[in-house]
Amino acid sequence: MRTKQKRQVCILLPNKQQLDCPVRERARGREVLNTVLKQLGVSELQVFALAVLRDHEYLFLDLEQKLSKYFGKRWNRRSLKIPFILFLRVQHYVESGRLILSSRVQQLYYAELRQKVLHSQSRHQEALFFQLAASALQAEVGDVEQRAGSDEEEGGEKRQERKHYFLPEDYFPSWLVKRRGRDFLLQHCPLLHAELRGVSRCQAVLQFIKEAGSLQDGPVTFYRMRREKKELISSILLGVSLKGVCIYQEVEGKLCLLYDFSWTDIDRFTFQGSRFEISAVGSLCLRKLLYHTPSAFHSKHILKHLSDSHRLHIHTRGAVSYIQQLEDMEATQLYKEAYICDTTRLTRRLQSLTSSMSDCSGADEMTAACSREEEEEDTVSVTEFELCVDEQEFLVDDPAEVTWLAELLRGASVHRPLVLPSSYWAAVTVEMKQVLRRRADEGVSVD
């Protein structure tokens, strides 16, 4: 009898694999998450979350809600042979792939970015697509094979075989293949790929992640909205990224940027039912932006995504800054000293920290008034949160405990959580400051 009460949930991964997860009829999102973690062999999904496709849009699950809330009446029907589909998708994009500490999760992150690149409509960034294709080929194929003799000495069939070791459609958006033609891409992309000879596949993945961060519609999650409630077409797209929010209007299939807000540009978000408002800071002299989501259900989930993304930005901005500085020092050969992490103390410290975004302490620099109570979609309550991103000085008792970040620059990878309390990332920031000051005081020379 218990077996009959099970529901079959299928989780689709970014790398096109799938996981099967039988769950109870009254299961919540967290039950599915725990099964996914076990099957993937990782302790945290870090920047990923489970999502459901609703009204042609991905909405990230509230793990404390019952799955029946997302699948509606169909969940309670007796046709249990049909699986319910969930998606494992990136919820929070990061500026550096080194912040994703699990190699398995990093590969999934790379896989989703690969798909985002193929569907990108950033037609004004054509050169970037060639760089991304070269990095992806180095990550997946490795070094281009060196051939003895020149092209003139090789037969035509061999030259063609060498050039055709990849399909342009697998590495370029369809509009770019159509614009330039397959022969052009097959001729020029291998030249860029060959320039990356000697770069390890792991480093090529990190390079791809970093380059994809420059793609206008790459590391962004979009939500469709309408200008007017009664409009039939949702022509407005609100994009959530790590650095802020961008708003586009779709015109004849092309995205036109209307606003590009950093988190410091935004005063608050407010929603009442399907009505969604964005208030910019006074210095921008902008009126409130008013849009309409498909439903109050959508508004609630979009607001939570905005809240979590802003919190992650606050927690990681210091670490990102000093990762970049350390990478710059390596590039100029100024950073030569290897730092060895005390793994025993590091493990003890990491195990003592919570990694769930929802468990972040109330001392966060953003205050959120987002109710977690189950509510009907015809709700008329008003929910909002204000953003506060003023700089702060952080102090730690023992910065030596977080010297692991310098080791990560050497390519180390462990199955540890990314999303940690603000005090943890503050300690990382202080540690990186001390590393840089020490380098400056010592006056490291170049051979």
CSV table of C-alpha atoms in Angstrom, one decimal:
chain,number,residue,atom,x,y,z
A,1,MET,CA,0.0,0.0,0.0
A,2,ARG,CA,2.9,2.4,0.8
A,3,THR,CA,4.4,1.8,-2.6
A,4,LYS,CA,1.2,2.8,-4.3
A,5,GLN,CA,1.3,6.1,-2.5
A,6,LYS,CA,4.7,7.0,-3.9
A,7,ARG,CA,5.1,9.6,-6.6
A,8,GLN,CA,7.8,9.3,-9.2
A,9,VAL,CA,9.8,12.5,-9.6
A,10,CYS,CA,12.4,12.9,-12.4
A,11,ILE,CA,15.1,15.5,-12.0
A,12,LEU,CA,16.7,16.7,-15.2
A,13,LEU,CA,20.3,17.9,-14.8
A,14,PRO,CA,22.1,20.5,-16.9
A,15,ASN,CA,24.3,17.9,-18.5
A,16,LYS,CA,21.2,16.2,-19.9
A,17,GLN,CA,21.3,13.3,-17.5
A,18,GLN,CA,18.4,12.5,-15.2
A,19,LEU,CA,17.8,11.3,-11.7
A,20,ASP,CA,14.8,9.3,-10.6
A,21,CYS,CA,13.4,10.0,-7.2
A,22,PRO,CA,10.4,8.2,-5.7
A,23,VAL,CA,8.8,10.3,-2.9
A,24,ARG,CA,5.9,10.2,-0.5
A,25,GLU,CA,2.6,11.8,-1.5
A,26,ARG,CA,3.1,14.5,1.2
A,27,ALA,CA,6.8,15.0,0.5
A,28,ARG,CA,8.4,18.5,0.5
A,29,GLY,CA,11.1,19.9,-1.6
A,30,ARG,CA,13.8,19.1,0.9
A,31,GLU,CA,13.1,15.4,0.6
A,32,VAL,CA,13.9,15.5,-3.1
A,33,LEU,CA,16.9,17.7,-2.5
A,34,ASN,CA,18.4,15.1,-0.1
A,35,THR,CA,17.9,12.3,-2.6
A,36,VAL,CA,19.6,14.4,-5.3
A,37,LEU,CA,22.6,15.1,-3.0
A,38,LYS,CA,22.9,11.4,-2.3
A,39,GLN,CA,22.8,10.3,-5.9
A,40,LEU,CA,25.3,13.0,-7.0
A,41,GLY,CA,27.6,12.2,-4.2
A,42,VAL,CA,28.0,15.8,-2.9
A,43,SER,CA,27.2,17.4,0.4
A,44,GLU,CA,25.8,20.7,-1.0
A,45,LEU,CA,24.4,21.9,-4.3
A,46,GLN,CA,25.9,25.3,-3.6
A,47,VAL,CA,24.7,27.6,-6.4
A,48,PHE,CA,22.1,25.2,-7.7
A,49,ALA,CA,18.4,24.7,-6.7
A,50,LEU,CA,15.5,22.6,-7.8
A,51,ALA,CA,13.0,24.3,-10.1
A,52,VAL,CA,9.7,23.6,-11.6
A,53,LEU,CA,8.5,24.7,-15.1
A,54,ARG,CA,5.3,26.8,-14.7
A,55,ASP,CA,3.8,28.9,-17.4
A,56,HIS,CA,6.9,28.4,-19.5
A,57,GLU,CA,9.1,29.8,-16.8
A,58,TYR,CA,11.4,28.2,-14.2
A,59,LEU,CA,10.5,28.9,-10.6
A,60,PHE,CA,12.8,27.7,-7.8
A,61,LEU,CA,11.2,25.6,-5.1
A,62,ASP,CA,10.8,26.6,-1.6
A,63,LEU,CA,12.2,23.5,0.0
A,64,GLU,CA,9.8,23.7,3.0
A,65,GLN,CA,6.7,23.6,0.8
A,66,LYS,CA,4.9,20.4,-0.2
A,67,LEU,CA,5.4,19.3,-3.8
A,68,SER,CA,1.7,19.2,-4.2
A,69,LYS,CA,1.7,23.0,-4.1
A,70,TYR,CA,3.8,23.1,-7.3
A,71,PHE,CA,2.1,20.3,-9.2
A,72,GLY,CA,-1.5,21.1,-8.2
A,73,LYS,CA,-4.4,18.6,-8.6
A,74,ARG,CA,-2.4,16.4,-10.9
A,75,TRP,CA,-0.2,15.4,-7.9
A,76,ASN,CA,-3.2,13.8,-6.2
A,77,ARG,CA,-4.5,11.9,-9.1
A,78,ARG,CA,-4.0,8.1,-9.3
A,79,SER,CA,-2.1,8.1,-12.6
A,80,LEU,CA,1.2,7.5,-10.7
A,81,LYS,CA,3.1,6.0,-13.7
A,82,ILE,CA,3.6,9.5,-15.2
A,83,PRO,CA,6.7,11.1,-13.6
A,84,PHE,CA,6.7,14.7,-12.3
A,85,ILE,CA,9.5,16.7,-13.7
A,86,LEU,CA,11.8,18.9,-11.7
A,87,PHE,CA,15.0,20.7,-13.0
A,88,LEU,CA,18.3,21.2,-11.3
A,89,ARG,CA,19.3,24.7,-12.4
A,90,VAL,CA,21.7,27.5,-11.4
A,91,GLN,CA,20.0,29.8,-9.0
A,92,HIS,CA,23.0,32.0,-8.2
A,93,TYR,CA,25.6,32.8,-10.8
A,94,VAL,CA,29.1,33.5,-9.5
A,95,GLU,CA,31.9,35.7,-10.9
A,96,SER,CA,34.6,33.1,-10.4
A,97,GLY,CA,34.4,29.4,-10.8
A,98,ARG,CA,36.8,29.0,-8.0
A,99,LEU,CA,34.0,29.8,-5.6
A,100,ILE,CA,32.4,26.5,-6.5
A,101,LEU,CA,34.3,24.2,-4.3
A,102,SER,CA,32.9,20.9,-5.5
A,103,SER,CA,34.3,19.6,-8.8
A,104,ARG,CA,31.1,17.8,-9.6
A,105,VAL,CA,29.0,20.9,-9.0
A,106,GLN,CA,31.5,23.0,-11.0
A,107,GLN,CA,31.0,20.6,-14.0
A,108,LEU,CA,27.2,21.0,-13.7
A,109,TYR,CA,27.6,24.8,-13.6
A,110,TYR,CA,29.8,24.6,-16.7
A,111,ALA,CA,27.2,22.5,-18.5
A,112,GLU,CA,24.4,24.9,-17.8
A,113,LEU,CA,26.5,27.9,-19.0
A,114,ARG,CA,27.3,25.9,-22.2
A,115,GLN,CA,23.6,25.7,-22.9
A,116,LYS,CA,23.1,29.4,-22.1
A,117,VAL,CA,25.8,30.3,-24.6
A,118,LEU,CA,24.1,28.3,-27.3
A,119,HIS,CA,20.8,30.0,-26.7
A,120,SER,CA,22.3,33.5,-26.3
A,121,GLN,CA,21.0,36.4,-28.4
A,122,SER,CA,23.9,38.8,-27.7
A,123,ARG,CA,24.5,39.4,-31.3
A,124,HIS,CA,26.8,42.4,-30.6
A,125,GLN,CA,29.3,40.2,-28.8
A,126,GLU,CA,30.3,37.9,-31.7
A,127,ALA,CA,34.0,37.9,-30.9
A,128,LEU,CA,33.2,36.6,-27.4
A,129,PHE,CA,31.5,33.5,-28.8
A,130,PHE,CA,34.7,32.5,-30.6
A,131,GLN,CA,36.7,32.8,-27.3
A,132,LEU,CA,34.0,30.7,-25.5
A,133,ALA,CA,34.1,28.1,-28.2
A,134,ALA,CA,37.9,27.8,-28.0
A,135,SER,CA,37.7,27.4,-24.2
A,136,ALA,CA,34.9,24.8,-24.4
A,137,LEU,CA,36.9,22.8,-26.9
A,138,GLN,CA,40.0,22.9,-24.7
A,139,ALA,CA,37.9,21.8,-21.8
A,140,GLU,CA,36.2,18.9,-23.6
A,141,VAL,CA,38.7,17.9,-26.3
A,142,GLY,CA,42.0,19.0,-24.9
A,143,ASP,CA,45.1,20.0,-26.9
A,144,VAL,CA,44.7,20.0,-30.7
A,145,GLU,CA,46.8,17.2,-32.0
A,146,GLN,CA,50.1,18.3,-33.6
A,147,ARG,CA,50.5,17.0,-37.1
A,148,ALA,CA,53.8,16.4,-38.7
A,149,GLY,CA,54.3,18.4,-41.9
A,150,SER,CA,52.5,21.5,-43.2
A,151,ASP,CA,49.1,21.7,-44.7
A,152,GLU,CA,50.6,21.6,-48.2
A,153,GLU,CA,52.1,18.2,-47.4
A,154,GLU,CA,48.9,16.7,-46.1
A,155,GLY,CA,46.2,15.3,-48.3
A,156,GLY,CA,42.9,17.1,-48.6
A,157,GLU,CA,41.0,14.4,-46.8
A,158,LYS,CA,43.4,14.6,-43.8
A,159,ARG,CA,43.1,18.4,-43.6
A,160,GLN,CA,39.3,18.1,-43.7
A,161,GLU,CA,39.4,15.5,-40.9
A,162,ARG,CA,41.6,17.7,-38.7
A,163,LYS,CA,39.3,20.7,-39.2
A,164,HIS,CA,36.1,18.8,-38.6
A,165,TYR,CA,36.7,17.5,-35.1
A,166,PHE,CA,33.7,19.4,-33.8
A,167,LEU,CA,30.3,20.5,-34.9
A,168,PRO,CA,29.8,24.3,-35.0
A,169,GLU,CA,26.2,23.8,-33.8
A,170,ASP,CA,27.6,22.4,-30.6
A,171,TYR,CA,29.6,25.5,-29.8
A,172,PHE,CA,28.0,28.5,-31.4
A,173,PRO,CA,24.4,29.9,-31.3
A,174,SER,CA,22.3,29.0,-34.4
A,175,TRP,CA,22.2,32.7,-35.5
A,176,LEU,CA,26.0,32.9,-35.6
A,177,VAL,CA,26.3,29.7,-37.6
A,178,LYS,CA,23.8,31.1,-40.1
A,179,ARG,CA,25.5,34.5,-40.2
A,180,ARG,CA,29.1,33.2,-40.7
A,181,GLY,CA,28.5,29.8,-42.2
A,182,ARG,CA,29.8,26.4,-41.0
A,183,ASP,CA,32.9,26.5,-43.2
A,184,PHE,CA,34.0,29.9,-41.7
A,185,LEU,CA,33.7,28.5,-38.1
A,186,LEU,CA,35.4,25.3,-39.0
A,187,GLN,CA,38.3,27.2,-40.4
A,188,HIS,CA,38.9,29.8,-37.8
A,189,CYS,CA,37.8,28.3,-34.5
A,190,PRO,CA,40.6,25.6,-34.5
A,191,LEU,CA,43.2,28.4,-34.7
A,192,LEU,CA,41.9,29.9,-31.5
A,193,HIS,CA,41.6,26.5,-29.9
A,194,ALA,CA,45.3,25.8,-30.8
A,195,GLU,CA,46.4,28.9,-28.9
A,196,LEU,CA,45.2,27.3,-25.7
A,197,ARG,CA,47.5,24.3,-26.1
A,198,GLY,CA,48.9,23.3,-22.7
A,199,VAL,CA,46.0,24.7,-20.7
A,200,SER,CA,44.6,21.9,-18.5
A,201,ARG,CA,41.0,21.0,-18.9
A,202,CYS,CA,40.2,22.1,-15.4
A,203,GLN,CA,41.7,25.6,-16.1
A,204,ALA,CA,39.8,25.7,-19.4
A,205,VAL,CA,36.6,25.2,-17.5
A,206,LEU,CA,37.4,28.1,-15.1
A,207,GLN,CA,38.3,30.2,-18.1
A,208,PHE,CA,35.0,29.5,-19.8
A,209,ILE,CA,33.1,30.3,-16.7
A,210,LYS,CA,34.9,33.6,-16.3
A,211,GLU,CA,34.5,34.6,-20.0
A,212,ALA,CA,30.8,33.6,-19.9
A,213,GLY,CA,30.3,36.1,-17.1
A,214,SER,CA,30.8,38.9,-19.8
A,215,LEU,CA,28.0,37.6,-21.9
A,216,GLN,CA,25.1,40.0,-21.6
A,217,ASP,CA,22.4,37.4,-21.4
A,218,GLY,CA,24.6,34.6,-20.0
A,219,PRO,CA,24.7,34.4,-16.2
A,220,VAL,CA,21.2,35.8,-15.8
A,221,THR,CA,17.9,34.2,-14.8
A,222,PHE,CA,14.9,35.8,-16.7
A,223,TYR,CA,11.3,36.3,-15.6
A,224,ARG,CA,8.6,37.5,-18.0
A,225,MET,CA,6.3,40.3,-16.9
A,226,ARG,CA,3.7,42.6,-18.5
A,227,ARG,CA,3.6,46.4,-18.5
A,228,GLU,CA,-0.2,46.3,-18.0
A,229,LYS,CA,-2.2,43.7,-16.2
A,230,LYS,CA,-4.5,43.1,-19.1
A,231,GLU,CA,-1.8,42.8,-21.8
A,232,LEU,CA,-1.8,39.4,-23.5
A,233,ILE,CA,1.9,39.4,-24.3
A,234,SER,CA,4.6,39.5,-21.6
A,235,SER,CA,7.2,41.7,-23.4
A,236,ILE,CA,9.2,42.7,-20.3
A,237,LEU,CA,12.0,40.5,-19.0
A,238,LEU,CA,13.4,41.0,-15.6
A,239,GLY,CA,16.9,39.5,-15.3
A,240,VAL,CA,18.4,38.5,-12.0
A,241,SER,CA,22.2,38.4,-11.8
A,242,LEU,CA,24.8,38.3,-9.0
A,243,LYS,CA,25.5,42.1,-9.4
A,244,GLY,CA,21.9,43.3,-9.7
A,245,VAL,CA,18.9,43.4,-11.9
A,246,CYS,CA,18.4,44.3,-15.6
A,247,ILE,CA,15.2,44.9,-17.4
A,248,TYR,CA,14.7,44.2,-21.1
A,249,GLN,CA,11.9,44.7,-23.5
A,250,GLU,CA,11.4,42.1,-26.3
A,251,VAL,CA,10.9,43.8,-29.7
A,252,GLU,CA,10.5,41.6,-32.7
A,253,GLY,CA,12.4,38.8,-31.1
A,254,LYS,CA,15.3,41.0,-30.0
A,255,LEU,CA,16.1,42.1,-26.4
A,256,CYS,CA,16.4,45.9,-25.9
A,257,LEU,CA,17.9,46.9,-22.5
A,258,LEU,CA,15.8,49.4,-20.6
A,259,TYR,CA,17.4,49.5,-17.2
A,260,ASP,CA,20.6,48.0,-15.7
A,261,PHE,CA,20.5,48.3,-11.9
A,262,SER,CA,23.3,47.3,-9.5
A,263,TRP,CA,22.2,46.3,-6.1
A,264,THR,CA,23.2,49.7,-4.8
A,265,ASP,CA,20.9,51.4,-7.3
A,266,ILE,CA,17.8,49.7,-5.8
A,267,ASP,CA,15.9,50.9,-2.8
A,268,ARG,CA,13.3,48.2,-2.5
A,269,PHE,CA,11.1,45.6,-4.3
A,270,THR,CA,7.4,45.4,-3.5
A,271,PHE,CA,4.7,43.1,-4.7
A,272,GLN,CA,0.9,43.0,-4.1
A,273,GLY,CA,-0.6,40.0,-5.7
A,274,SER,CA,0.7,40.0,-9.3
A,275,ARG,CA,1.7,43.7,-9.1
A,276,PHE,CA,5.5,44.0,-8.9
A,277,GLU,CA,7.2,47.3,-8.1
A,278,ILE,CA,10.9,48.3,-8.2
A,279,SER,CA,12.0,51.5,-6.5
A,280,ALA,CA,15.4,52.9,-7.4
A,281,VAL,CA,17.4,55.0,-5.0
A,282,GLY,CA,16.6,58.7,-4.9
A,283,SER,CA,19.8,59.8,-6.6
A,284,LEU,CA,18.8,58.1,-9.9
A,285,CYS,CA,15.6,60.3,-10.1
A,286,LEU,CA,13.6,57.4,-11.5
A,287,ARG,CA,9.9,56.9,-11.0
A,288,LYS,CA,8.8,53.5,-9.5
A,289,LEU,CA,8.8,50.8,-12.2
A,290,LEU,CA,5.5,48.9,-12.2
A,291,TYR,CA,5.1,45.5,-13.9
A,292,HIS,CA,2.8,42.5,-13.6
A,293,THR,CA,3.8,38.9,-13.1
A,294,PRO,CA,1.6,36.0,-14.2
A,295,SER,CA,0.3,35.5,-10.6
A,296,ALA,CA,1.0,36.1,-6.9
A,297,PHE,CA,2.6,32.7,-6.8
A,298,HIS,CA,5.2,33.9,-9.3
A,299,SER,CA,5.7,37.2,-7.5
A,300,LYS,CA,6.5,35.5,-4.2
A,301,HIS,CA,9.1,33.2,-5.8
A,302,ILE,CA,10.7,36.0,-7.8
A,303,LEU,CA,11.0,38.1,-4.6
A,304,LYS,CA,12.6,35.3,-2.8
A,305,HIS,CA,15.1,34.7,-5.6
A,306,LEU,CA,16.0,38.5,-5.5
A,307,SER,CA,16.4,38.3,-1.8
A,308,ASP,CA,18.7,35.3,-1.8
A,309,SER,CA,20.7,36.7,-4.7
A,310,HIS,CA,21.3,40.0,-3.0
A,311,ARG,CA,22.4,38.1,0.2
A,312,LEU,CA,24.9,36.0,-1.7
A,313,HIS,CA,26.3,39.1,-3.4
A,314,ILE,CA,26.9,40.7,0.1
A,315,HIS,CA,28.5,37.5,1.4
A,316,THR,CA,30.9,36.9,-1.5
A,317,ARG,CA,31.9,40.3,-2.8
A,318,GLY,CA,35.0,40.5,-0.6
A,319,ALA,CA,36.2,37.0,-1.5
A,320,VAL,CA,35.6,37.7,-5.2
A,321,SER,CA,37.6,40.9,-5.0
A,322,TYR,CA,40.6,39.3,-3.5
A,323,ILE,CA,40.4,36.2,-5.7
A,324,GLN,CA,40.7,38.6,-8.6
A,325,GLN,CA,43.7,40.3,-7.1
A,326,LEU,CA,45.5,37.1,-6.4
A,327,GLU,CA,44.8,35.9,-9.9
A,328,ASP,CA,46.2,39.2,-11.2
A,329,MET,CA,49.3,38.7,-9.1
A,330,GLU,CA,49.7,35.2,-10.5
A,331,ALA,CA,49.4,36.5,-14.1
A,332,THR,CA,52.3,38.9,-13.5
A,333,GLN,CA,54.3,36.2,-11.7
A,334,LEU,CA,54.3,38.2,-8.5
A,335,TYR,CA,52.4,35.6,-6.6
A,336,LYS,CA,54.9,32.7,-6.1
A,337,GLU,CA,54.6,31.5,-2.5
A,338,ALA,CA,52.4,28.5,-2.0
A,339,TYR,CA,50.2,28.6,1.0
A,340,ILE,CA,49.4,25.2,2.6
A,341,CYS,CA,46.1,24.9,4.3
A,342,ASP,CA,45.8,23.3,7.7
A,343,THR,CA,43.2,20.8,6.6
A,344,THR,CA,42.3,19.6,10.0
A,345,ARG,CA,41.4,23.0,11.3
A,346,LEU,CA,39.7,23.9,8.1
A,347,THR,CA,37.5,20.8,8.1
A,348,ARG,CA,36.6,21.4,11.7
A,349,ARG,CA,35.7,25.0,10.9
A,350,LEU,CA,33.7,24.2,7.8
A,351,GLN,CA,31.7,21.5,9.6
A,352,SER,CA,30.7,24.0,12.3
A,353,LEU,CA,29.2,26.4,9.7
A,354,THR,CA,25.8,26.2,8.2
A,355,SER,CA,25.6,26.2,4.5
A,356,SER,CA,22.0,26.7,3.7
A,357,MET,CA,21.0,30.1,2.4
A,358,SER,CA,17.8,30.0,4.4
A,359,ASP,CA,19.9,29.6,7.6
A,360,CYS,CA,21.9,32.8,7.2
A,361,SER,CA,21.8,34.8,10.4
A,362,GLY,CA,19.5,37.8,11.0
A,363,ALA,CA,22.6,40.1,11.0
A,364,ASP,CA,22.6,40.1,7.2
A,365,GLU,CA,23.0,43.4,5.6
A,366,MET,CA,19.6,43.0,3.9
A,367,THR,CA,16.3,42.9,5.8
A,368,ALA,CA,13.6,40.8,4.2
A,369,ALA,CA,9.9,40.8,5.1
A,370,CYS,CA,8.9,37.8,3.0
A,371,SER,CA,6.3,35.6,4.6
A,372,ARG,CA,6.8,31.9,4.4
A,373,GLU,CA,3.2,31.0,5.1
A,374,GLU,CA,1.2,29.2,2.5
A,375,GLU,CA,-1.1,31.6,0.8
A,376,GLU,CA,-3.7,31.5,-2.0
A,377,GLU,CA,-2.8,33.1,-5.3
A,378,ASP,CA,-5.6,35.7,-4.9
A,379,THR,CA,-3.8,37.2,-1.9
A,380,VAL,CA,-3.9,41.0,-1.5
A,381,SER,CA,-1.1,41.4,1.1
A,382,VAL,CA,1.8,43.6,0.4
A,383,THR,CA,5.3,42.2,0.7
A,384,GLU,CA,8.6,44.1,0.3
A,385,PHE,CA,12.2,44.1,1.2
A,386,GLU,CA,14.7,46.9,1.3
A,387,LEU,CA,18.3,46.7,0.3
A,388,CYS,CA,21.2,48.0,2.4
A,389,VAL,CA,24.7,47.5,1.0
A,390,ASP,CA,26.8,49.9,3.0
A,391,GLU,CA,30.4,48.9,3.4
A,392,GLN,CA,31.5,47.5,6.7
A,393,GLU,CA,34.8,46.6,8.4
A,394,PHE,CA,35.0,43.0,9.6
A,395,LEU,CA,37.2,41.6,12.3
A,396,VAL,CA,38.1,38.0,13.0
A,397,ASP,CA,39.9,36.4,15.9
A,398,ASP,CA,42.1,34.0,13.9
A,399,PRO,CA,42.4,34.8,10.1
A,400,ALA,CA,44.8,32.0,9.7
A,401,GLU,CA,41.9,29.6,9.7
A,402,VAL,CA,40.8,30.7,6.3
A,403,THR,CA,44.0,30.7,4.3
A,404,TRP,CA,42.4,27.9,2.2
A,405,LEU,CA,41.4,30.5,-0.5
A,406,ALA,CA,44.9,30.9,-1.7
A,407,GLU,CA,45.1,27.1,-2.1
A,408,LEU,CA,42.0,27.1,-4.2
A,409,LEU,CA,43.9,29.2,-6.7
A,410,ARG,CA,46.1,26.1,-7.3
A,411,GLY,CA,43.1,24.1,-8.4
A,412,ALA,CA,42.2,22.2,-5.2
A,413,SER,CA,38.6,21.1,-5.1
A,414,VAL,CA,36.6,19.7,-2.1
A,415,HIS,CA,33.0,18.9,-1.5
A,416,ARG,CA,32.3,21.8,0.7
A,417,PRO,CA,29.4,24.4,0.8
A,418,LEU,CA,29.6,27.7,-0.9
A,419,VAL,CA,26.8,29.6,0.7
A,420,LEU,CA,28.0,30.4,4.2
A,421,PRO,CA,27.2,33.0,6.9
A,422,SER,CA,28.4,36.6,6.4
A,423,SER,CA,31.0,36.2,9.2
A,424,TYR,CA,32.7,33.4,7.2
A,425,TRP,CA,33.1,35.4,4.0
A,426,ALA,CA,34.1,38.4,6.1
A,427,ALA,CA,37.0,36.3,7.5
A,428,VAL,CA,38.0,35.3,4.0
A,429,THR,CA,38.1,38.9,3.0
A,430,VAL,CA,40.3,39.9,5.9
A,431,GLU,CA,42.6,37.0,5.2
A,432,MET,CA,43.0,38.1,1.5
A,433,LYS,CA,43.7,41.6,2.6
A,434,GLN,CA,46.5,40.4,4.8
A,435,VAL,CA,47.9,38.2,2.0
A,436,LEU,CA,48.1,41.2,-0.3
A,437,ARG,CA,49.6,43.5,2.3
A,438,ARG,CA,52.2,40.9,3.1
A,439,ARG,CA,53.1,40.7,-0.5
A,440,ALA,CA,53.4,44.4,-0.8
A,441,ASP,CA,55.5,44.7,2.4
A,442,GLU,CA,57.9,42.0,1.3
A,443,GLY,CA,58.3,43.6,-2.2
A,444,VAL,CA,58.1,40.3,-4.0
A,445,SER,CA,60.4,40.4,-7.0
A,446,VAL,CA,60.1,38.8,-10.4
A,447,ASP,CA,62.7,36.5,-11.7
